[in-house]
Coordinates of C-alpha atoms in Angstrom, one line a residue:
M1 CA 102.6 121.1 40.4
E2 CA 105.8 121.6 42.5
P3 CA 104.9 121.8 46.3
V4 CA 105.6 125.6 47.5
S5 CA 107.7 125.6 50.5
V6 CA 106.1 128.0 53.2
Q7 CA 108.7 130.0 55.9
R8 CA 107.8 130.7 58.9
K9 CA 108.2 134.6 59.8
G10 CA 108.2 135.5 63.1
K11 CA 110.7 134.6 66.9
K12 CA 111.1 132.0 67.9
R13 CA 108.8 130.9 71.0
E14 CA 110.7 131.7 74.4
K15 CA 110.8 128.6 77.1
Y16 CA 108.9 128.6 79.4
T17 CA 109.6 129.2 82.7
C18 CA 107.7 129.5 85.9
S19 CA 107.8 132.7 87.8
H20 CA 106.0 132.2 91.3
E21 CA 108.1 130.7 94.5
P22 CA 107.9 127.2 95.1
L23 CA 104.9 126.1 97.5
E24 CA 105.7 125.3 100.6
F25 CA 104.7 123.0 103.3
P26 CA 104.1 122.8 107.4
S27 CA 106.6 120.2 109.0
C28 CA 105.7 116.4 109.0
R29 CA 103.3 115.9 111.0
V30 CA 104.5 112.5 112.3
C31 CA 108.8 113.8 113.8
G32 CA 108.5 117.4 112.6
K33 CA 110.7 117.4 110.1
K34 CA 110.5 119.7 106.9
S35 CA 107.4 117.6 104.8
T36 CA 107.8 117.9 101.3
G37 CA 103.5 117.3 100.7
I38 CA 101.0 115.1 101.9
H39 CA 101.4 111.6 101.9
F40 CA 98.6 108.7 102.4
G41 CA 96.7 111.8 103.9
V42 CA 99.4 113.3 105.7
Y43 CA 101.7 116.3 105.4
S44 CA 105.0 114.5 105.6
C45 CA 108.7 113.5 105.4
E46 CA 110.4 111.4 103.3
A47 CA 112.1 109.7 106.2
C48 CA 108.7 109.2 107.2
K49 CA 106.2 108.4 103.6
T50 CA 109.6 105.8 103.0
F51 CA 109.4 104.1 106.8
F52 CA 105.5 103.4 106.4
R53 CA 105.2 101.8 103.2
R54 CA 107.8 100.2 103.9
S55 CA 105.4 99.0 106.7
F56 CA 102.9 97.4 103.9
L57 CA 105.7 94.8 103.0
R58 CA 107.4 93.2 106.4
S59 CA 105.8 89.9 107.1
T60 CA 106.1 90.3 111.2
P61 CA 104.6 93.8 113.4
Y62 CA 107.1 95.9 114.7
K63 CA 107.5 95.3 118.6
C64 CA 108.5 97.8 120.9
D65 CA 110.9 97.3 124.1
K66 CA 110.2 100.4 126.1
G67 CA 106.2 99.9 127.0
G68 CA 104.8 101.5 123.7
D69 CA 105.5 105.2 124.3
C70 CA 107.9 106.6 122.8
L71 CA 109.2 110.1 121.9
I72 CA 109.3 110.7 118.3
N73 CA 110.8 113.6 117.3
A74 CA 113.3 114.8 115.0
E75 CA 114.9 117.3 116.8
K76 CA 114.2 115.6 120.3
Q77 CA 116.2 112.3 119.4
N78 CA 119.2 114.2 118.2
G79 CA 120.0 111.6 115.8
S80 CA 119.3 108.1 117.1
R81 CA 116.4 105.8 115.9
P82 CA 113.0 106.0 116.0
C83 CA 111.4 103.2 117.2
P84 CA 109.7 101.7 114.8
A85 CA 107.1 100.3 116.1
C86 CA 106.2 103.5 117.8
R87 CA 106.9 105.2 114.8
L88 CA 103.5 103.2 113.0
V89 CA 101.4 104.0 115.2
K90 CA 101.6 107.3 115.5
C91 CA 101.3 107.6 111.6
L92 CA 98.0 105.6 111.8
D93 CA 96.2 107.5 114.5
L94 CA 97.7 111.4 112.6
G95 CA 95.4 108.7 109.9
M96 CA 98.1 107.6 107.5
S97 CA 96.6 105.0 105.2
K98 CA 97.3 103.7 101.8
D99 CA 93.2 104.9 100.7
G100 CA 95.0 108.3 101.7
V101 CA 97.1 108.5 98.1
K102 CA 96.0 110.7 95.7
Q103 CA 97.2 111.8 92.8
G104 CA 96.2 115.0 90.8
R105 CA 97.3 118.5 91.1
Y106 CA 97.2 121.0 94.4
T107 CA 93.4 122.9 93.4
M108 CA 93.7 126.8 94.8
T109 CA 92.1 125.8 97.9
Q110 CA 94.5 123.3 98.6
R111 CA 97.5 126.2 97.9
T112 CA 96.0 129.1 99.3
S113 CA 95.4 126.6 102.9
V114 CA 98.8 125.4 102.5
I115 CA 100.3 128.6 101.8
L116 CA 97.8 130.6 104.8
E117 CA 99.3 127.2 107.1
V118 CA 103.2 128.0 106.5
Q119 CA 102.4 131.7 107.2
K120 CA 101.3 131.3 110.2
L121 CA 103.4 128.5 111.7
R122 CA 107.2 131.4 110.2
D123 CA 105.5 133.9 112.4
Q124 CA 104.7 131.7 115.6
T125 CA 108.6 131.1 115.2
S126 CA 109.5 134.3 115.0
N127 CA 108.2 135.4 117.3
R128 CA 109.8 132.1 120.1
L129 CA 113.1 133.2 118.3
A130 CA 112.8 136.3 119.7
T131 CA 111.5 136.2 122.8
D132 CA 113.5 132.8 123.7
P133 CA 117.3 133.6 124.6
E134 CA 117.8 129.7 124.6
N135 CA 117.6 129.4 120.7
T136 CA 121.7 129.0 120.3
H137 CA 123.9 125.8 121.3
P138 CA 125.3 126.1 123.9
G139 CA 129.2 126.3 124.1
I140 CA 129.9 127.6 121.0
Q141 CA 130.8 130.6 119.7
G142 CA 133.2 130.1 116.7
D143 CA 130.1 129.0 114.5
R144 CA 127.0 131.0 113.5
Q145 CA 124.0 130.3 115.1
I146 CA 121.8 127.3 113.5
K147 CA 118.6 128.3 113.6
D148 CA 115.4 126.6 114.6
G149 CA 116.6 124.0 113.8
C150 CA 119.6 123.6 111.1
E151 CA 117.2 123.7 107.8
L152 CA 119.8 124.2 105.4
D153 CA 117.7 123.7 102.1
C154 CA 119.9 123.0 98.9
N155 CA 117.3 125.4 96.3
I156 CA 118.8 125.4 92.7
F157 CA 118.2 128.0 89.5
H158 CA 118.8 127.7 85.8
Q159 CA 122.4 128.8 84.6
D160 CA 124.0 128.5 81.4
S161 CA 126.2 125.7 81.0
Q162 CA 129.4 128.2 80.7
D163 CA 129.0 129.5 84.2
D164 CA 130.1 127.8 86.9
G165 CA 127.1 128.0 89.7
T166 CA 127.7 128.8 93.9
L167 CA 126.2 127.3 97.0
S168 CA 125.7 130.3 99.1
E169 CA 123.7 130.8 102.6
T170 CA 121.2 133.0 102.1
S171 CA 120.3 135.1 104.8
G172 CA 117.9 132.3 106.6
G173 CA 120.5 130.7 107.3
S174 CA 119.5 128.3 103.3
Y175 CA 121.2 127.3 100.6
T176 CA 121.0 128.4 97.3
I177 CA 122.9 127.4 94.0
H178 CA 123.2 131.0 91.6
S179 CA 125.0 131.8 88.4
S180 CA 126.1 135.1 89.1
S181 CA 124.9 135.5 85.2
S182 CA 121.6 134.1 85.9
S183 CA 119.2 136.4 85.0
S184 CA 116.4 137.4 87.0
N185 CA 113.5 135.8 86.4
S186 CA 115.5 132.5 87.0
P187 CA 112.4 129.8 88.3
H188 CA 113.4 129.0 92.0
I189 CA 112.6 125.7 91.7
Q190 CA 113.2 123.0 95.5
D191 CA 115.3 119.9 95.5
K192 CA 112.7 118.0 94.6
E193 CA 111.7 119.0 91.8
I194 CA 115.4 119.6 90.1
V195 CA 114.9 116.0 87.9
E196 CA 112.4 117.6 86.1
L197 CA 113.5 121.5 85.8
A198 CA 117.6 121.4 85.9
Q199 CA 118.2 120.6 83.0
E200 CA 120.6 123.0 82.0
V201 CA 122.8 123.1 85.1
G202 CA 126.3 123.8 84.1
R203 CA 129.5 122.9 86.3
T204 CA 128.6 124.0 90.0
S205 CA 131.0 124.5 93.4
I206 CA 130.7 123.9 97.2
I207 CA 130.5 127.3 98.7
L208 CA 129.0 127.1 102.6
G209 CA 128.3 130.5 102.9
E210 CA 130.5 134.0 103.6
E211 CA 133.9 134.2 104.3
S212 CA 134.5 134.2 108.1
T213 CA 135.8 137.9 109.6
K214 CA 138.9 136.2 111.6
E215 CA 141.5 134.7 110.0
S216 CA 142.9 132.2 111.7
G217 CA 142.5 130.0 115.2
V218 CA 139.6 127.8 116.5
P219 CA 138.4 128.7 119.9
C220 CA 138.6 126.7 122.5
L221 CA 135.9 123.3 121.9
D222 CA 133.5 122.3 125.4
K223 CA 133.0 119.2 126.9
S224 CA 132.9 115.9 125.1
E225 CA 129.1 115.5 126.3
D226 CA 128.7 118.9 124.0
I227 CA 130.1 118.0 120.9
L228 CA 128.4 114.4 120.9
Q229 CA 125.0 115.8 121.2
R230 CA 126.0 118.7 118.5
I231 CA 127.5 116.2 115.5
M232 CA 124.1 114.4 116.1
T233 CA 122.2 116.8 115.4
G234 CA 124.0 116.9 112.2
Y235 CA 123.1 112.9 111.8
G236 CA 120.1 113.1 112.6
Y237 CA 119.9 114.7 108.6
L238 CA 121.3 112.3 106.6
E239 CA 118.7 110.2 105.5
H240 CA 120.7 107.2 103.4
F241 CA 117.2 104.6 102.6
T242 CA 118.7 102.3 105.2
K243 CA 119.2 104.7 108.3
S244 CA 116.6 103.3 110.0
M245 CA 116.4 99.5 108.9
T246 CA 118.4 96.2 110.8
D247 CA 120.4 94.0 108.9
E248 CA 117.4 91.5 108.1
E249 CA 115.3 94.1 106.1
I250 CA 118.3 95.3 104.0
Q251 CA 119.6 91.5 103.5
D252 CA 115.6 90.9 102.1
I253 CA 115.2 93.6 100.1
L254 CA 118.6 92.5 98.5
D255 CA 117.6 88.9 98.2
K256 CA 114.3 90.1 96.7
E257 CA 115.7 92.9 94.1
W258 CA 118.7 89.7 93.1
M259 CA 116.1 87.2 91.7
K260 CA 115.0 89.7 89.6
H261 CA 117.6 90.6 88.2
T262 CA 118.6 86.8 88.1
D263 CA 115.8 86.6 85.8
K264 CA 116.0 89.1 83.6
T265 CA 120.3 87.5 83.4
K266 CA 118.0 84.2 81.7
L267 CA 116.5 86.5 80.0
F268 CA 118.0 89.0 78.1
G269 CA 121.5 87.4 79.2
K270 CA 124.4 89.8 81.0
L271 CA 123.1 93.8 80.0
E272 CA 126.9 95.0 80.7
Y273 CA 127.9 98.7 79.8
L274 CA 130.3 99.5 76.8
P275 CA 133.4 101.3 76.9
T276 CA 133.3 105.0 77.2
D277 CA 135.0 105.5 73.8
Q278 CA 132.8 103.3 72.0
Y279 CA 129.9 104.5 73.7
N280 CA 130.6 107.7 72.3
D281 CA 131.4 106.8 69.8
I282 CA 128.0 105.3 68.9
Y283 CA 125.9 108.3 70.7
E284 CA 128.1 110.7 67.9
K285 CA 126.8 108.6 65.0
T286 CA 123.7 108.0 65.4
Q287 CA 122.0 109.7 68.6
L288 CA 121.4 105.9 69.4
D289 CA 121.5 105.7 73.8
V290 CA 122.7 101.9 73.0
D291 CA 123.0 100.5 76.9
G292 CA 121.3 102.7 79.1
R293 CA 123.6 105.0 80.4
K294 CA 121.7 108.4 79.5
K295 CA 119.0 107.3 81.3
L296 CA 121.1 106.2 84.1
L297 CA 122.6 109.7 84.2
S298 CA 119.3 111.8 83.9
E299 CA 117.0 109.7 86.5
A300 CA 120.0 110.4 89.4
K301 CA 120.2 114.1 89.0
Y302 CA 118.1 114.4 92.3
E303 CA 119.6 111.8 93.4
F304 CA 123.0 113.6 93.6
M305 CA 121.6 116.9 95.5
K306 CA 119.9 115.2 97.9
M307 CA 123.1 113.4 99.2
A308 CA 124.5 116.6 98.7
N309 CA 122.4 118.8 100.3
D310 CA 122.4 116.2 103.1
Y311 CA 126.0 116.1 102.9
V312 CA 126.3 120.5 104.1
K313 CA 123.9 119.7 106.7
F314 CA 125.7 117.1 108.8
C315 CA 128.9 119.1 108.0
K316 CA 127.5 122.4 109.2
N317 CA 126.9 120.5 112.7
I318 CA 130.0 119.3 113.0
P319 CA 131.6 120.9 115.7
F320 CA 133.3 124.4 114.5
F321 CA 133.5 124.3 110.4
S322 CA 131.4 127.0 110.0
G323 CA 134.4 128.9 112.1
L324 CA 137.1 127.6 109.4
S325 CA 138.0 129.9 106.4
L326 CA 135.8 129.4 102.8
E327 CA 138.2 127.9 101.0
D328 CA 139.3 125.2 103.7
Q329 CA 135.9 124.3 104.1
K330 CA 135.2 123.9 99.9
A331 CA 137.9 122.1 100.3
L332 CA 137.9 119.2 103.0
L333 CA 133.8 119.4 101.5
K334 CA 135.1 118.3 98.3
C335 CA 138.0 116.0 98.3
S336 CA 135.8 113.9 101.4
H337 CA 133.2 113.1 99.2
F338 CA 133.9 109.9 98.8
E339 CA 135.3 108.9 101.7
F340 CA 132.4 109.9 103.3
F341 CA 129.9 108.5 101.3
T342 CA 131.5 105.4 101.6
I343 CA 131.0 105.2 105.5
L344 CA 127.6 106.2 104.9
Q345 CA 126.0 103.9 103.0
H346 CA 128.2 101.0 103.9
K347 CA 125.1 98.8 105.1
G348 CA 123.4 98.7 101.7
M349 CA 126.4 96.8 100.1
N350 CA 126.6 93.4 99.0
T351 CA 129.9 91.4 97.4
E352 CA 128.3 87.5 97.7
K353 CA 125.1 89.1 95.8
E354 CA 127.1 92.1 94.2
M355 CA 123.8 94.2 94.6
C356 CA 123.9 97.3 96.6
I357 CA 121.5 99.7 98.1
S358 CA 121.1 103.9 96.4
Y359 CA 121.1 106.8 99.1
T360 CA 117.6 107.4 98.3
G361 CA 116.5 103.1 97.8
K362 CA 117.4 102.1 94.5
V363 CA 118.3 99.1 94.6
L364 CA 121.4 98.0 91.2
P365 CA 123.7 95.4 90.5
L366 CA 127.3 96.5 90.7
S367 CA 128.1 96.1 87.0
E368 CA 125.6 98.4 87.0
T369 CA 125.8 100.8 88.9
C370 CA 128.3 102.9 87.5
P371 CA 129.6 102.7 83.6
Y372 CA 131.9 104.4 84.4
T373 CA 134.2 101.8 86.8
S374 CA 134.5 98.1 86.0
K375 CA 132.8 95.7 88.5
E376 CA 136.2 94.7 90.1
T377 CA 136.8 97.9 91.9
L378 CA 133.0 97.9 93.0
L379 CA 133.3 94.5 94.8
G380 CA 136.6 96.2 96.4
W381 CA 134.5 99.5 97.6
A382 CA 132.1 97.0 98.6
E383 CA 134.7 94.2 100.3
F384 CA 135.5 97.2 102.7
S385 CA 131.6 98.7 103.4
E386 CA 131.3 95.1 104.5
E387 CA 134.3 94.8 107.0
V388 CA 132.4 98.4 108.5
S389 CA 129.5 96.1 108.6
K390 CA 130.7 93.7 111.1
L391 CA 131.8 96.3 113.5
Q392 CA 127.9 97.0 114.1
L393 CA 128.1 100.9 114.4
S394 CA 126.5 102.8 117.4
P395 CA 124.7 105.9 115.7
E396 CA 126.7 107.7 117.5
E397 CA 130.1 105.6 116.8
F398 CA 128.5 106.7 113.4
A399 CA 128.8 110.5 113.4
L400 CA 131.4 110.4 114.3
M401 CA 133.6 108.6 112.0
L402 CA 131.8 110.9 109.8
G403 CA 133.0 114.0 111.3
I404 CA 136.2 112.7 111.3
C405 CA 136.7 111.4 108.6
V406 CA 135.8 115.1 107.0
T407 CA 138.8 116.7 108.9
F408 CA 141.7 115.1 107.5
R409 CA 144.4 118.1 107.4
D410 CA 146.3 116.4 105.5
R411 CA 143.5 115.8 102.6
C412 CA 144.1 118.7 100.8
P413 CA 145.2 122.3 100.7
L414 CA 144.5 124.1 103.3
D415 CA 144.9 127.7 104.6
Y416 CA 144.8 126.5 108.1
P417 CA 145.5 123.0 108.2
E418 CA 146.1 123.4 112.4
D419 CA 142.4 125.1 113.2
V420 CA 141.4 121.5 110.9
E421 CA 143.7 119.0 113.0
N422 CA 142.3 121.2 116.3
I423 CA 138.7 120.3 115.7
Q424 CA 139.8 116.5 114.9
K425 CA 141.7 116.6 117.6
R426 CA 138.7 117.0 119.6
L427 CA 136.7 114.9 117.6
L428 CA 138.6 111.6 118.4
E429 CA 139.2 112.7 122.5
T430 CA 134.6 112.5 122.2
L431 CA 134.9 109.4 120.2
E432 CA 138.0 107.5 122.8
F433 CA 134.8 109.4 125.4
T434 CA 132.2 107.4 123.4
L435 CA 133.5 104.0 123.7
S436 CA 135.1 104.4 127.9
K437 CA 130.9 104.4 128.2
S438 CA 129.5 101.5 125.2
H439 CA 133.1 99.0 125.3
Y440 CA 135.0 99.6 128.5
E441 CA 136.9 97.2 129.4
N442 CA 137.9 96.8 125.2
K443 CA 137.5 100.7 124.6
G444 CA 141.6 100.8 123.4
R445 CA 141.2 97.8 121.1
R446 CA 137.8 99.1 119.9
L447 CA 139.1 102.6 119.4
A448 CA 142.0 100.8 117.1
K449 CA 139.8 98.9 114.6
L450 CA 137.6 102.3 114.0
L451 CA 141.5 104.1 113.3
D452 CA 142.3 101.4 110.9
L453 CA 139.1 102.0 109.0
F454 CA 140.6 104.9 107.6
V455 CA 144.2 103.9 106.5
R456 CA 142.3 101.3 104.7
L457 CA 140.0 103.6 103.3
R458 CA 142.7 106.5 101.8
V459 CA 143.8 103.7 99.7
I460 CA 140.6 103.3 98.3
G461 CA 139.5 107.3 98.4
D462 CA 142.7 108.4 96.4
E463 CA 142.1 105.7 93.5
Y464 CA 138.1 107.5 93.4
L465 CA 140.1 111.0 93.2
E466 CA 142.1 110.2 90.2
L467 CA 138.3 107.8 88.5
Y468 CA 136.8 110.9 89.4
K469 CA 138.6 113.7 87.6
V470 CA 138.8 110.9 84.2
I471 CA 134.6 110.9 84.6
C472 CA 133.5 114.4 85.0
Q473 CA 135.7 114.0 80.9
D474 CA 133.4 112.7 80.0
P475 CA 130.7 114.2 77.9
I476 CA 127.8 111.8 77.9
M477 CA 128.5 112.7 81.8
R478 CA 129.2 116.7 82.1
E479 CA 125.4 116.9 79.1
N480 CA 123.6 114.5 81.3
L481 CA 124.4 114.4 84.9
P482 CA 126.1 117.8 86.1
E483 CA 125.6 118.0 88.9
F484 CA 128.4 114.7 89.6
L485 CA 130.6 117.4 88.8
I486 CA 129.7 119.3 92.0
Y487 CA 132.8 118.0 93.6
L488 CA 135.4 119.5 91.0

């Protein structure tokens, strides 16, 4: 008796999409930044959560040099590094502990409590902004008003892979990536949910807000102190893993991971990536991820969106960057991203061990960092990073260097290059002002060393941009990490 084939009838079940708004949490109890939930028993941001977790690994206790009464508040610190000893004391006083780690979903009672608390805080903020005449940044006329600490959230919508998305500013000052053909029931998610939910994101391009109403002209900038204060506010939004770590702490992490990698190499041999053409040919025939690059790219989704989110937040705090034309903002962000992150993450590169630390704290050997880039090229970038490390940049120098690297008028075609040049000129004057206070006797020599970095960085930056265009054509990259394409 022959088996009878049965055909299924009816429509194919539609893919489930969540229709509710994402749950928002109260501010971080430790530093006041936007929290991502309850970590170690207390509402806290990613930076404070990571700091508290790292404190378990220390062999020596933190020490405060100012009497143990330092202010721990991200908004009032203007980007300066918080005292780790006082930060840890505040974490413990608030009740953070290993025992506070919880697993599982929020109950309805917990969810309702969070919503009510967030709504209460919003009402308080709205009342304060309505009655406080000093909620605008002093002396900043060209920028759009930055409200309540410049909370610029990089949210994302599902979209078809054929559509080009845009990152645009909402009325509340937050930023969303959206598609012109996105359906009305597309789920609205926070950047923390990107890894699970952004599987269908297509190529995106960066747009930072509504187009400026004026055609050209950057207004007169204020004193160097005001410019420094403003850009240090932007620096405070950068949350790279190594930001608040000492060189010794970074080296300790790299040494431990290098030992693990060495042991793995002894057992399994060198685990190198295949040439791209060879991998694609094998994958097309077998659908096997033979060297693990699909897994690597998929796991990097959140990392790249977090980097882009922080990048936008910083650039919106470069004085009068928002006053530039829309097209010039886009062009500068796209052409400068490599130089920006090369300077930003210089402390996490090590040529001796050939290891690196990513933006969110993943430690990898250089040979396993990128399947599309040769080890020799990566070592060249790492050598430059070590040269930056030798200069021991202060937070103020660091922030100004980042702002300067984004505002080169000759980096890409611009509508109003004179406006960009004027902004960079004032940043350079502010850097000179800063050096006159910190390196009075050898200010000129220090400035020359810092500016020399940009000359050398331009060479490897041009090399990277050519490589970037090639990488973006790879179908495996486009399928598994479309977030990488946002700078095209």
